mmCIF file of C-alpha atoms in Angstrom:
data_model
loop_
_atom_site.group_PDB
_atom_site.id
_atom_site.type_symbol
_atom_site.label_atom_id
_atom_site.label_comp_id
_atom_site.label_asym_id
_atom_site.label_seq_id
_atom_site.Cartn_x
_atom_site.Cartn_y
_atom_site.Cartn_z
ATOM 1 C CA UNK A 49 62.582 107.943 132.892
ATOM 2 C CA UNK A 50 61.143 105.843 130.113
ATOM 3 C CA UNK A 51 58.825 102.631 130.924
ATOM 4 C CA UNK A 52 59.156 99.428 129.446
ATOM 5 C CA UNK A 53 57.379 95.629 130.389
ATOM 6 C CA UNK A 54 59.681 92.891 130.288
ATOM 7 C CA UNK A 55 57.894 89.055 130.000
ATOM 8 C CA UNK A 56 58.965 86.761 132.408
ATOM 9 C CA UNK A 57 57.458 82.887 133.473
ATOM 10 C CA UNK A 58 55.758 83.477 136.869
ATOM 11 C CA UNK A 59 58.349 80.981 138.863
ATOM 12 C CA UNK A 60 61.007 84.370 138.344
ATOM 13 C CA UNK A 61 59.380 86.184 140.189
ATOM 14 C CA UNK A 62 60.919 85.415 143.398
ATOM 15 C CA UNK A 63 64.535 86.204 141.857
ATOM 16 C CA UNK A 64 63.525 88.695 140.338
ATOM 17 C CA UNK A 65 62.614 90.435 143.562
ATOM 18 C CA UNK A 66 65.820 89.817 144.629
ATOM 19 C CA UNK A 67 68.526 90.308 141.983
ATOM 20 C CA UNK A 68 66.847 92.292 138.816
ATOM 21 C CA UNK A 69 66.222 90.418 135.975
ATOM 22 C CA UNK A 70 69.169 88.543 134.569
ATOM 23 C CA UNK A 71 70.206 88.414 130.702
ATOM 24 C CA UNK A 72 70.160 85.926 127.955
ATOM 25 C CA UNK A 73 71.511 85.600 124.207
ATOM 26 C CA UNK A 74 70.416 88.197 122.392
ATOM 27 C CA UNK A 75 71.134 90.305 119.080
ATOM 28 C CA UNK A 76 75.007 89.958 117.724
ATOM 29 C CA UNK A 77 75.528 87.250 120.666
ATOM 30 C CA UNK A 78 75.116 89.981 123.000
ATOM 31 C CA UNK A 79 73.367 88.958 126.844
ATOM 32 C CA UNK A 80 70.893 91.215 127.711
ATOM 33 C CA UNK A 81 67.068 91.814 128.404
ATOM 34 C CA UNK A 82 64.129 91.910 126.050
ATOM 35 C CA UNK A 83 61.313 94.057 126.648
ATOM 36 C CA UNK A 84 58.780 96.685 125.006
ATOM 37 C CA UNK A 85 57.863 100.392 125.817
ATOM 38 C CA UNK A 86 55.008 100.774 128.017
ATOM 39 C CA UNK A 87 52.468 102.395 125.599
ATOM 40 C CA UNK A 88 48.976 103.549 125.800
ATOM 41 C CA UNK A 89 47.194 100.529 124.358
ATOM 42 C CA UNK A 90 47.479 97.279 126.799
ATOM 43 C CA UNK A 91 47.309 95.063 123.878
ATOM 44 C CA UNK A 92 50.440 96.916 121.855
ATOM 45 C CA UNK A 93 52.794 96.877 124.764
ATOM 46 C CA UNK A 94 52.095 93.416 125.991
ATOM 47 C CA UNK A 95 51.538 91.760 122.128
ATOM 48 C CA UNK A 96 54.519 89.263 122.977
ATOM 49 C CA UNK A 97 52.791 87.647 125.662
ATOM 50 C CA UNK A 98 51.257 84.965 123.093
ATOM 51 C CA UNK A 99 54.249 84.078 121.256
ATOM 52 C CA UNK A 100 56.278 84.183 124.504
ATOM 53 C CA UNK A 101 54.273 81.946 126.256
ATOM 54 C CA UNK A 102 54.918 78.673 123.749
ATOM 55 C CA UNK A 103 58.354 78.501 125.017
ATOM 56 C CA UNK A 104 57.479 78.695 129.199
ATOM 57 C CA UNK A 105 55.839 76.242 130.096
ATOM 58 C CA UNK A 106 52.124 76.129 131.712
ATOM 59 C CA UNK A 107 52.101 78.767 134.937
ATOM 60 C CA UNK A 108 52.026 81.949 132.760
ATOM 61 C CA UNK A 109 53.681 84.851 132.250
ATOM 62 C CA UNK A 110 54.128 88.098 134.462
ATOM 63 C CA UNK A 111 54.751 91.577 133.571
ATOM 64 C CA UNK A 112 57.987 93.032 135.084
ATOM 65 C CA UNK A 113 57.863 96.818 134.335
ATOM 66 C CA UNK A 114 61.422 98.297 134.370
ATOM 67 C CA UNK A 115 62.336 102.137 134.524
ATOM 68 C CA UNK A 116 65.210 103.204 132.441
ATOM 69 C CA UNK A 117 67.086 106.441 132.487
ATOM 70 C CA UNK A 118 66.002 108.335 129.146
ATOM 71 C CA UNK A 119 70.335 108.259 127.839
ATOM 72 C CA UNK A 120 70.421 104.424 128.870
ATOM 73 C CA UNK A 121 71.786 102.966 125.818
ATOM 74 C CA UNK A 122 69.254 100.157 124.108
ATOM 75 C CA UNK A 123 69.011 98.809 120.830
ATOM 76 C CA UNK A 124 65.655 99.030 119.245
ATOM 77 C CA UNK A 125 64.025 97.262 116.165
ATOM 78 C CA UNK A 126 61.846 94.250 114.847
ATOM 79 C CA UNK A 127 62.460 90.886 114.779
ATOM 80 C CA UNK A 128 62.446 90.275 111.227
ATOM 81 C CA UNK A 129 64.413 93.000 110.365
ATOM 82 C CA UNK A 130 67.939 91.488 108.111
ATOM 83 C CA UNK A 131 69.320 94.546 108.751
ATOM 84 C CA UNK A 132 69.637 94.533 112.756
ATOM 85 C CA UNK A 133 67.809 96.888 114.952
ATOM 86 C CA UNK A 134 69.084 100.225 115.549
ATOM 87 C CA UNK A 135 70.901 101.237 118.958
ATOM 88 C CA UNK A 136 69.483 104.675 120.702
ATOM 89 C CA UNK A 137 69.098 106.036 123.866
ATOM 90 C CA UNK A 138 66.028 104.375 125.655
ATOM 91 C CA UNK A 139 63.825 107.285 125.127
ATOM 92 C CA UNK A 140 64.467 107.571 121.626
ATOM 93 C CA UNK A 141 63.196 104.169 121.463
ATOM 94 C CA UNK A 142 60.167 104.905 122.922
ATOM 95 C CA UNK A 143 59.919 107.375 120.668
ATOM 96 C CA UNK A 144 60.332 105.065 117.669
ATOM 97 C CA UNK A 145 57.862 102.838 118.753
ATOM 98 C CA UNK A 146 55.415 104.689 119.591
ATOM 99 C CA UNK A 147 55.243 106.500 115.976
ATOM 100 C CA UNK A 148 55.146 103.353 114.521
ATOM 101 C CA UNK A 149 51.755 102.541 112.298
ATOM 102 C CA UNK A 150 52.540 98.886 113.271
ATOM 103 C CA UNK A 151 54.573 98.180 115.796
ATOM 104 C CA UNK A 152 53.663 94.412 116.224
ATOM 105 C CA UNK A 153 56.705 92.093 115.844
ATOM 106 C CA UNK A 154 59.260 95.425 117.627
ATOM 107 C CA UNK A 155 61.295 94.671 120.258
ATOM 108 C CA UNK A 156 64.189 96.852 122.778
ATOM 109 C CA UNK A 157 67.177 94.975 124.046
ATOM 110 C CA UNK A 158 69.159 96.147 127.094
ATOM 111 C CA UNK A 159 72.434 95.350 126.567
ATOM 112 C CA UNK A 160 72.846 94.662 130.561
ATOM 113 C CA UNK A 161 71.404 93.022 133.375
ATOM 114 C CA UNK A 162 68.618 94.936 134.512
ATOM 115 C CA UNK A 163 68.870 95.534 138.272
ATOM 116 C CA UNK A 164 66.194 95.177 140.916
ATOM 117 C CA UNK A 165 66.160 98.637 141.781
ATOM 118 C CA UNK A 166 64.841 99.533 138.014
ATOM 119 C CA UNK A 167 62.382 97.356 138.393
ATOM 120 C CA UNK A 168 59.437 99.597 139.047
ATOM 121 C CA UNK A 169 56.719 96.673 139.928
ATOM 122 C CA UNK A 170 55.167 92.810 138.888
ATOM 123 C CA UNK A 171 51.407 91.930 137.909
ATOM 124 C CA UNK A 172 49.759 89.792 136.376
ATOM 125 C CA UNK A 173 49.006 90.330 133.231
ATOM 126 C CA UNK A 174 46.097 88.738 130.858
ATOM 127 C CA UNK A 175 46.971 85.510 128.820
ATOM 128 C CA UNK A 176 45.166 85.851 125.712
ATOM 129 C CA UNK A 177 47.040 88.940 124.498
ATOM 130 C CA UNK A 178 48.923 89.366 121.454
ATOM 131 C CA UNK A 179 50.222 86.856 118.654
ATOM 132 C CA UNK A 180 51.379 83.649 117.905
ATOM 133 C CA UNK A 181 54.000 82.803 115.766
ATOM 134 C CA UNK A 182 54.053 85.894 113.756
ATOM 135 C CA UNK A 183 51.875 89.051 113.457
ATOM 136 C CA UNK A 184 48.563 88.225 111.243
ATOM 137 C CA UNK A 185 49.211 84.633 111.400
ATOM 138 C CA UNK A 186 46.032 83.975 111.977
ATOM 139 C CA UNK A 187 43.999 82.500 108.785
ATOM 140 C CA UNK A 188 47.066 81.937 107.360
ATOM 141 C CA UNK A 189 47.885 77.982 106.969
ATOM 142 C CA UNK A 190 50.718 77.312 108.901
ATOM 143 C CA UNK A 191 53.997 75.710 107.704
ATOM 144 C CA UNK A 192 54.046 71.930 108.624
ATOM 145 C CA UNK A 193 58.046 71.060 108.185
ATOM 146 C CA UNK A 194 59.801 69.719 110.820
ATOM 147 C CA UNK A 195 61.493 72.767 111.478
ATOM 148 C CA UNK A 196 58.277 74.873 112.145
ATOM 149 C CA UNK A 197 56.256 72.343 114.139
ATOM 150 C CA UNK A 198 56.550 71.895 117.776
ATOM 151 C CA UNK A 199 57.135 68.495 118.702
ATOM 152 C CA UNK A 200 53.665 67.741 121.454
ATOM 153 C CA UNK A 201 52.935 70.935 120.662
ATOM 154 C CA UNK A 202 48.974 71.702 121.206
ATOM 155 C CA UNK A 203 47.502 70.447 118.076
ATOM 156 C CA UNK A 204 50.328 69.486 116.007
ATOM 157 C CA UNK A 205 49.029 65.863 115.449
ATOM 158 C CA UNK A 206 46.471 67.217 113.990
ATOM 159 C CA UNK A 207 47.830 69.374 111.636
ATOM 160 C CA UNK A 208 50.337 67.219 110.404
ATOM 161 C CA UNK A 209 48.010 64.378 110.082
ATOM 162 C CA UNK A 210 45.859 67.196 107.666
ATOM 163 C CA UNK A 211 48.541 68.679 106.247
ATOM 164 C CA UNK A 212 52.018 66.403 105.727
ATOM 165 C CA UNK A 213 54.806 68.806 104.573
ATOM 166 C CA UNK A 214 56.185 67.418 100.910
ATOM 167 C CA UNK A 215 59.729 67.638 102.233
ATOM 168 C CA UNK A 216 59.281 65.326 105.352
ATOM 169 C CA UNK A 217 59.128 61.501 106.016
ATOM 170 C CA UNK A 218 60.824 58.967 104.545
ATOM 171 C CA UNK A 219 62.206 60.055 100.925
ATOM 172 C CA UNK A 220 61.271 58.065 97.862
ATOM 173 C CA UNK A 221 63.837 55.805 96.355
ATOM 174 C CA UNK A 222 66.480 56.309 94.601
ATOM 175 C CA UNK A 223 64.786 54.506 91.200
ATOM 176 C CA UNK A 224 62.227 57.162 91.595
ATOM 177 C CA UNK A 225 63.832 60.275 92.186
ATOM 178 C CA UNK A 226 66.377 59.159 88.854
ATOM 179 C CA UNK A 227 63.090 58.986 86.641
ATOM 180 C CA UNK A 228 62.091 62.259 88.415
ATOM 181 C CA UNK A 229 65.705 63.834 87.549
ATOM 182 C CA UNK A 230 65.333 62.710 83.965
ATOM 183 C CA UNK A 231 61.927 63.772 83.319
ATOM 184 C CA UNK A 232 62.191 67.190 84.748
ATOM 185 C CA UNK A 233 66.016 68.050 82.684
ATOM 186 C CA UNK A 234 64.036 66.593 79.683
ATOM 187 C CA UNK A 235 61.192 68.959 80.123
ATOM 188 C CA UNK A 236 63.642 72.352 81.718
ATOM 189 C CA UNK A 237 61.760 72.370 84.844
ATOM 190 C CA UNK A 238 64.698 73.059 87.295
ATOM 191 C CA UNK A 239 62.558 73.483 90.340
ATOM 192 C CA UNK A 240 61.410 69.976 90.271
ATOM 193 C CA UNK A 241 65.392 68.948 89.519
ATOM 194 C CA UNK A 242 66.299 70.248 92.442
ATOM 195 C CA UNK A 243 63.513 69.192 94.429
ATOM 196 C CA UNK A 244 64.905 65.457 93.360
ATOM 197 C CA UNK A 245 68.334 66.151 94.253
ATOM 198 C CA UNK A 246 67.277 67.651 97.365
ATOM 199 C CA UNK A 247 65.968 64.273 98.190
ATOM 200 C CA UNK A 248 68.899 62.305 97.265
ATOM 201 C CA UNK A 249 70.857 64.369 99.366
ATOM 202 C CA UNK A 250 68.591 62.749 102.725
ATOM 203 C CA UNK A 251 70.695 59.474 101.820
ATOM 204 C CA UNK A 252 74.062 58.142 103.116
ATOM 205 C CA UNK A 253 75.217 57.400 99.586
ATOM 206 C CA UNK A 254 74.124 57.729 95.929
ATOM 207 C CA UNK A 255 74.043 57.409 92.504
ATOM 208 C CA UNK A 256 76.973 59.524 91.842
ATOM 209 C CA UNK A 257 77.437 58.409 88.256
ATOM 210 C CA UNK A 258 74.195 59.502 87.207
ATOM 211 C CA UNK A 259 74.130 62.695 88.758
ATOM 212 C CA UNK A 260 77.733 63.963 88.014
ATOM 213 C CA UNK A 261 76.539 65.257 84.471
ATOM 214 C CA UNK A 262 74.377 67.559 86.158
ATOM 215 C CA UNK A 263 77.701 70.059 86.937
ATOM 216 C CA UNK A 264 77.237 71.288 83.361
ATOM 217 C CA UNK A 265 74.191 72.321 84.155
ATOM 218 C CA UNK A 266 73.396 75.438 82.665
ATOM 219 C CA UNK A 267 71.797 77.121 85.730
ATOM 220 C CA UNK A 268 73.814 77.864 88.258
ATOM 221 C CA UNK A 269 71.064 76.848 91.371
ATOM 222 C CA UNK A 270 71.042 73.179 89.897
ATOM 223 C CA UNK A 271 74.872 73.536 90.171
ATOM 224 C CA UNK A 272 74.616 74.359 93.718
ATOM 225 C CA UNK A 273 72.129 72.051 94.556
ATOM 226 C CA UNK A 274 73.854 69.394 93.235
ATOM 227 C CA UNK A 275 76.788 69.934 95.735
ATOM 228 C CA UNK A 276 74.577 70.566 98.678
ATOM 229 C CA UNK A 277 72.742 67.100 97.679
ATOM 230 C CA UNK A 278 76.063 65.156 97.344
ATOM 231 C CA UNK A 279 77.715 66.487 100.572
ATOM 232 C CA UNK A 280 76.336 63.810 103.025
ATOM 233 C CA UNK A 281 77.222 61.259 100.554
ATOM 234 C CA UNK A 282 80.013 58.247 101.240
ATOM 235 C CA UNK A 283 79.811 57.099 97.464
ATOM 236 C CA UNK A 284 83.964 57.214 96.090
ATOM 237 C CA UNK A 285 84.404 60.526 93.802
ATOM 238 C CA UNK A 286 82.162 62.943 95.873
ATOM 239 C CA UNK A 287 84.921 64.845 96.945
ATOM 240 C CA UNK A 288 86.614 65.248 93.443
ATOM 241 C CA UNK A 289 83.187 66.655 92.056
ATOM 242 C CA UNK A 290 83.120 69.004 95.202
ATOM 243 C CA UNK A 291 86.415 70.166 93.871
ATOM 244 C CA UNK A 292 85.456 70.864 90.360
ATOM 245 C CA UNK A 293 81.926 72.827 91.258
ATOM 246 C CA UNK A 294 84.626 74.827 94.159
ATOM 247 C CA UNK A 295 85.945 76.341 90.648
ATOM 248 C CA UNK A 296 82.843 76.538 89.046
ATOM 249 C CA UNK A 297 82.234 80.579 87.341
ATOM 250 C CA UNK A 298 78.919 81.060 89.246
ATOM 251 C CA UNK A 299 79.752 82.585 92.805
ATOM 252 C CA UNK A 300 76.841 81.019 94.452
ATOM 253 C CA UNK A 301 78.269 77.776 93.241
ATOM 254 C CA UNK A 302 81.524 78.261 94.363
ATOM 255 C CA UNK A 303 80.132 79.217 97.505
ATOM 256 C CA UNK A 304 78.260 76.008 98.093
ATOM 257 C CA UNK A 305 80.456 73.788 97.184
ATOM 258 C CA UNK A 306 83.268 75.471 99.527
ATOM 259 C CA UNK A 307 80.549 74.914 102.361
ATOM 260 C CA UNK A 308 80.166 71.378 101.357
ATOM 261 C CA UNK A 309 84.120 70.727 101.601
ATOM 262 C CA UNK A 310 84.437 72.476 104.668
ATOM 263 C CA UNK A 311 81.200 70.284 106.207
ATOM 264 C CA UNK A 312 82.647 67.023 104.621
ATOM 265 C CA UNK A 313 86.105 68.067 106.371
ATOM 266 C CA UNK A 314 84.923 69.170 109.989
ATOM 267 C CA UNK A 315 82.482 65.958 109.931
ATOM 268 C CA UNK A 316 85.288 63.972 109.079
ATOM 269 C CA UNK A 317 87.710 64.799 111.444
ATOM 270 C CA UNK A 318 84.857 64.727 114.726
#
């Protein structure tokens, strides 16, 4: 039987007790239960606590330890991982863990409920293991965009008081980011283009006129820029330039401005 330590907020643990563990969303939209193999170092097998315990609320986290038959089918791999994880029996999983030189970030999903009479026992288990937001994150400056911040989240004033992301707040005006368009085509510095255009594209409407030009662009991630920028836009002609980039040669063009279309189209018609 292989052993593995699901993390679950201590208000479960009643249910638990008395109907398994029940599943949520996991990989490929599949409901199911995370956990880790049970492995000689405490700190390894519990390293999720951490991370897992932004998300739950104040009471803590519990260890539910679950035994698996060694054929039960599981998926195993880490959570970073483009390609998807892997799917093995649960001892082969243990397997591949455990032979890992870093196993940090590594997770197993059950593709099942897990039933009450797998679960082996509950305990407590120590707070202060394991990571936050990603393994070796700490002394590494953390990202301040809105995406990445937790809103009330312990000490995110502060950080974003010390640190304002470049990309948030208010966006300059439109007088501002047209000198900034000119300046950096005049000079070839396409990053700061479509740093520009990525501004315009916060608005409700813009400058169309003077930012049409820019589908002759000569590289292509200007081109697509310029019809993700445009997409939110209710300025007249934005969906006949959408049109003419949907043809453009580039691929990842064509590809964006199909996207904008379809977005334009679906927000439309809601």
């Amino acid at each position: 039987m292989a052993m593995f330590v699901h993390l679950t907020p201590r208000a479960n643990i009643s249910r638990v007790r008395r109907s398994g563990v029940r599943t949520t969303m996991g990989n490929e939209g599949v409901h199911g239960v995370f956990c880790f193999p049970v492995l000689p170092s405490y700190t390894v097998t519990h390293q999720w606590l951490r991370e897992l315990a932004r998300h739950h609320g104040p009471r803590g986290l519990v260890g539910v330890y679950l035994r698996l038959p060694d054929d039960e089918p599981v998926t195993v791999g880490h959570y970073g991982d483009s390609d998807g994880p892997e799917r093995v029996a649960a001892a082969e999983a243990v397997r591949v863990v455990a032979g890992l030189e870093d196993p940090r970030g590594w997770e197993v999903f059950i593709p099942r409920k897990v039933t009450r009479n797998e679960v082996h026992r509950i305990r407590e288990v120590r707070q202060v293991t394991g990571w936050r937001y990603f393994p070796d994150a700490h002394g590494t400056a953390p990202c301040t965009c809105q995406g990445c911040v937790e809103p009330g989240g312990y000490g995110s004033r502060r950080l974003l008081e010390r640190n304002p992301h470049p990309l948030d707040g208010p966006p300059p005006p439109p007088r501002v980011l047209l000198e900034r368009i000119a300046e950096a085509s005049n000079r070839g510095d396409t990053i700061a283009l479509r740093e520009a255009l990525s501004w315009l594209g916060q608005r409700r409407r813009g400058p169309l006129d003077r930012v049409t030009a820019l589908s002759g662009h000569p590289e292509p991630l200007v081109r697509a820029t310029l019809a993700e920028a445009i997409t939110p836009w209710g300025t007249p002609g934005v969906d006949t330039l959408l049109a003419h980039l949907a043809e453009d040669p580039d691929p990842k063009v064509r590809e964006a401005a199909t996207l904008a279309i379809e977005t334009r189209s679906t927000n439309s018609s809601g």
